[in-house]
Coordinates of C-alpha atoms in Angstrom, one line a residue:
M8 CA 84.1 13.5 107.8
S9 CA 84.1 14.9 111.4
K10 CA 85.6 18.3 112.3
A11 CA 88.5 16.6 114.2
T12 CA 89.2 14.5 111.1
E13 CA 89.1 17.5 108.9
I14 CA 91.6 19.3 111.1
T15 CA 93.9 16.3 111.2
K16 CA 93.8 16.0 107.4
K17 CA 94.5 19.7 106.9
I18 CA 97.5 19.6 109.2
Y19 CA 99.0 16.6 107.6
Q20 CA 98.3 17.7 104.0
L21 CA 100.2 21.0 104.7
N22 CA 103.1 19.4 106.4
Y23 CA 103.6 16.7 103.8
K24 CA 103.3 19.3 101.0
N25 CA 105.7 21.8 102.6
K26 CA 108.2 19.5 104.3
N27 CA 108.1 16.4 102.1
S28 CA 110.4 13.7 103.4
S29 CA 111.7 15.8 106.2
F30 CA 108.3 15.6 107.9
E31 CA 108.8 12.0 109.1
R32 CA 111.6 9.8 110.3
K33 CA 113.5 8.1 107.5
Y34 CA 113.6 4.5 108.9
P35 CA 111.0 2.1 110.3
N36 CA 109.8 2.2 113.9
E37 CA 112.0 0.0 116.1
E38 CA 109.1 -1.6 117.9
L39 CA 107.4 -2.5 114.6
C40 CA 110.7 -4.2 113.5
R41 CA 110.7 -6.2 116.7
F42 CA 107.1 -7.2 116.1
F43 CA 108.0 -8.4 112.7
G44 CA 111.0 -10.3 114.1
R45 CA 108.7 -12.1 116.6
N46 CA 106.0 -12.9 114.0
F47 CA 107.0 -12.8 110.4
F48 CA 110.7 -12.9 109.7
S49 CA 110.8 -16.7 110.2
I50 CA 108.6 -17.1 107.2
K51 CA 110.5 -18.5 104.2
S52 CA 111.2 -15.9 101.5
N53 CA 109.2 -17.6 98.8
L54 CA 106.1 -17.6 101.0
R55 CA 106.2 -14.0 102.2
K56 CA 104.5 -12.4 99.2
K57 CA 101.3 -14.3 100.2
K58 CA 101.2 -12.3 103.5
K59 CA 99.2 -9.1 103.1
I60 CA 100.3 -6.4 105.5
L61 CA 98.4 -3.1 105.9
E62 CA 99.6 0.0 107.7
T63 CA 96.9 2.4 108.6
G64 CA 98.0 6.0 108.6
C65 CA 101.0 5.0 106.6
G66 CA 102.2 8.5 105.9
M67 CA 105.0 8.5 103.3
S68 CA 105.6 4.7 104.1
N69 CA 108.8 4.8 106.0
N70 CA 107.6 1.7 107.7
L71 CA 106.1 0.0 104.7
W72 CA 109.2 0.1 102.5
M73 CA 110.9 -2.3 105.0
I74 CA 107.9 -4.6 104.8
S75 CA 107.9 -4.6 101.0
Q76 CA 111.7 -5.0 100.9
E77 CA 111.4 -8.1 103.1
G78 CA 109.1 -9.6 100.5
F79 CA 105.7 -9.1 102.0
S80 CA 102.7 -7.7 100.2
A81 CA 102.7 -4.1 101.4
H82 CA 99.5 -2.0 101.6
G83 CA 99.1 1.5 103.0
I84 CA 96.1 3.8 103.6
D85 CA 96.3 7.4 104.7
I86 CA 93.9 10.3 104.9
S87 CA 96.4 12.6 103.2
E88 CA 96.7 12.6 99.4
E89 CA 100.1 14.2 99.7
A90 CA 101.3 11.4 101.9
I91 CA 100.2 8.8 99.4
K92 CA 102.0 10.7 96.6
L93 CA 105.2 10.6 98.6
S94 CA 104.7 6.9 99.3
K95 CA 104.4 6.1 95.7
K96 CA 107.5 8.3 94.9
L97 CA 109.5 6.5 97.6
F98 CA 108.6 3.0 96.4
K99 CA 109.4 4.0 92.8
K100 CA 112.8 5.3 93.9
K101 CA 113.5 2.0 95.8
K102 CA 112.0 -0.1 93.1
L103 CA 109.6 -1.7 95.4
K104 CA 106.0 -2.9 95.0
G105 CA 103.2 -1.4 97.2
N106 CA 99.5 -0.9 97.2
F107 CA 98.2 2.5 98.4
K108 CA 94.9 4.1 99.0
V109 CA 93.7 7.5 100.2
G110 CA 91.0 7.0 102.8
D111 CA 89.6 7.1 106.3
F112 CA 90.9 4.0 108.2
T113 CA 87.8 3.8 110.3
S114 CA 86.0 2.8 107.1
T115 CA 88.5 1.4 104.6
N116 CA 86.3 -0.5 102.1
Y117 CA 88.8 -3.4 102.1
K118 CA 87.2 -6.8 101.9
N119 CA 86.4 -8.8 105.0
N120 CA 89.2 -11.0 106.3
F121 CA 91.6 -9.6 103.7
F122 CA 94.8 -9.0 105.7
D123 CA 97.2 -11.1 107.6
C124 CA 98.4 -8.1 109.7
V125 CA 97.4 -4.5 110.4
A126 CA 99.9 -2.1 111.8
D127 CA 99.2 1.1 113.6
V128 CA 102.3 3.2 114.4
F129 CA 101.2 6.3 116.2
S130 CA 98.3 6.9 113.7
S131 CA 95.0 5.8 115.4
C132 CA 95.9 8.2 118.3
S133 CA 94.8 11.0 115.9
L134 CA 91.2 9.6 116.3
N135 CA 89.0 10.6 119.2
K136 CA 87.6 8.0 121.6
N137 CA 84.5 7.2 119.5
Q138 CA 86.5 7.1 116.3
G139 CA 89.1 4.9 117.9
E140 CA 86.6 2.3 119.0
K141 CA 85.2 2.3 115.4
Y142 CA 88.8 1.8 114.1
I143 CA 89.3 -1.3 116.2
K144 CA 86.0 -2.8 114.8
E145 CA 87.3 -2.1 111.3
V146 CA 90.6 -3.7 112.0
K147 CA 88.8 -6.8 113.3
R148 CA 86.6 -6.8 110.1
I149 CA 89.5 -6.7 107.6
L150 CA 91.9 -9.1 109.5
N151 CA 91.6 -12.8 108.8
K152 CA 91.3 -15.3 111.6
E153 CA 94.4 -15.3 113.8
G154 CA 95.6 -12.2 111.9
K155 CA 98.0 -10.0 113.8
F156 CA 97.4 -6.4 115.0
F157 CA 100.2 -4.2 116.1
S158 CA 99.8 -0.8 117.8
Y159 CA 102.4 1.8 119.0
F160 CA 100.3 4.2 121.0
P161 CA 100.6 7.1 123.5
S162 CA 100.0 6.2 127.2
K163 CA 98.1 8.2 129.8
K164 CA 101.2 8.0 132.0
S165 CA 102.8 10.6 129.7
D166 CA 103.3 14.1 131.2
M167 CA 101.6 15.6 128.2
F168 CA 98.3 13.9 129.2
R169 CA 98.7 13.9 133.0
F170 CA 99.2 17.7 133.3
K171 CA 96.6 18.5 130.6
P172 CA 97.4 22.2 129.8
Q173 CA 95.7 21.5 126.4
K174 CA 92.0 21.7 125.5
I175 CA 90.2 18.5 126.3
F176 CA 88.2 16.9 123.4
D177 CA 87.0 13.8 125.4
K178 CA 88.2 11.8 128.4
D179 CA 91.0 10.3 126.3
T180 CA 91.8 13.0 123.7
I181 CA 93.5 16.4 124.0
M182 CA 93.8 19.1 121.4
C183 CA 97.5 20.2 121.1
L184 CA 97.7 24.0 121.2
K185 CA 99.9 26.6 119.5
K186 CA 103.1 25.9 121.5
S187 CA 103.2 22.3 120.2
A188 CA 104.7 21.2 116.9
Y189 CA 101.3 20.4 115.5
P190 CA 98.7 23.0 116.8
N191 CA 95.1 21.9 117.1
L192 CA 95.9 18.3 116.3
P193 CA 93.8 15.7 118.3
L194 CA 95.9 13.3 120.3
R195 CA 94.4 10.4 122.1
F196 CA 95.9 8.5 125.0
M197 CA 95.0 5.2 126.8
T198 CA 96.2 3.2 129.7
I199 CA 97.6 -0.3 128.9
T200 CA 94.6 -1.9 130.7
Q201 CA 92.1 0.3 128.8
Y202 CA 93.6 -0.6 125.4
C203 CA 93.8 -4.3 126.2
N204 CA 90.2 -4.4 127.4
L205 CA 89.1 -2.6 124.2
L206 CA 90.8 -5.3 122.1
K207 CA 89.4 -8.1 124.2
K208 CA 85.9 -6.6 123.9
N209 CA 86.3 -6.9 120.1
N210 CA 87.4 -10.5 120.2
F211 CA 91.2 -10.1 120.2
R212 CA 93.7 -12.1 122.1
I213 CA 96.5 -10.1 123.6
N214 CA 99.9 -11.7 122.7
Y215 CA 102.3 -9.0 123.9
K216 CA 102.1 -5.8 125.8
E217 CA 104.7 -3.4 127.0
Q218 CA 105.0 0.2 128.1
L219 CA 108.1 2.2 127.2
M220 CA 109.3 5.6 128.4
R221 CA 111.6 8.2 126.8
T222 CA 112.3 11.7 127.8
Y223 CA 112.2 15.0 125.8
F224 CA 113.6 18.5 126.3
S225 CA 116.8 17.3 128.1
G226 CA 114.9 15.0 130.4
K227 CA 112.2 17.5 131.5
E228 CA 109.3 15.7 130.0
K229 CA 108.4 12.0 130.1
F230 CA 106.5 10.3 127.4
Y231 CA 105.2 6.8 127.6
F232 CA 104.4 4.5 124.6
L233 CA 102.2 1.4 124.6
V234 CA 103.4 -1.5 122.5
I235 CA 100.4 -3.9 121.9
E236 CA 100.3 -7.0 119.8
A237 CA 97.0 -9.0 119.5
S238 CA 95.5 -11.7 117.3
K239 CA 91.9 -11.8 116.0
L240 CA 90.0 -14.8 117.4

């Protein structure tokens, strides 16, 4: 495990242990819901359980419970044991079925061509540039042909990256410092062209791409999000 990954795991372990469910949003990511609306909600209810959906960096599964509730086969992997404990607790409370694993999602040990969809909601951005490229190769390996990949990812247009007051890890990755909510946490950014080219290089077809902006601190800081949808060729 790399030093950056060890730091990430330590930060998330502590936050999940100390803050429990208050560490994450309670409901699914809106763009992920829109993605499922475009691609999966038209599938008949009796056929949905055959569709295996993986969320990498699932946290306490506040996206996955929606996927399971809609009748799909929900799978989650996270580097944090505490996150997986909370996931199992949430699914038990909601009386839902889920499959969970503690692990590094750059090397998951899932079978080749196993999943119909892999979702990344602000999780692979915790990987540095080299790890991120390895992650995309792993996504390609575990997706079946024409399997869908969804990613919600920070854009280099964001003020946080453009002004770079933080320590630089590599050309895409900064290390958030003490004044941030998560000190010393690696955070990677890409441009929309850069991300699409990375996917195309790994034999993905881009189906949908968008760049969204929202402001923080009463409009003082702009943060841009990439919304990418691709299929394995």
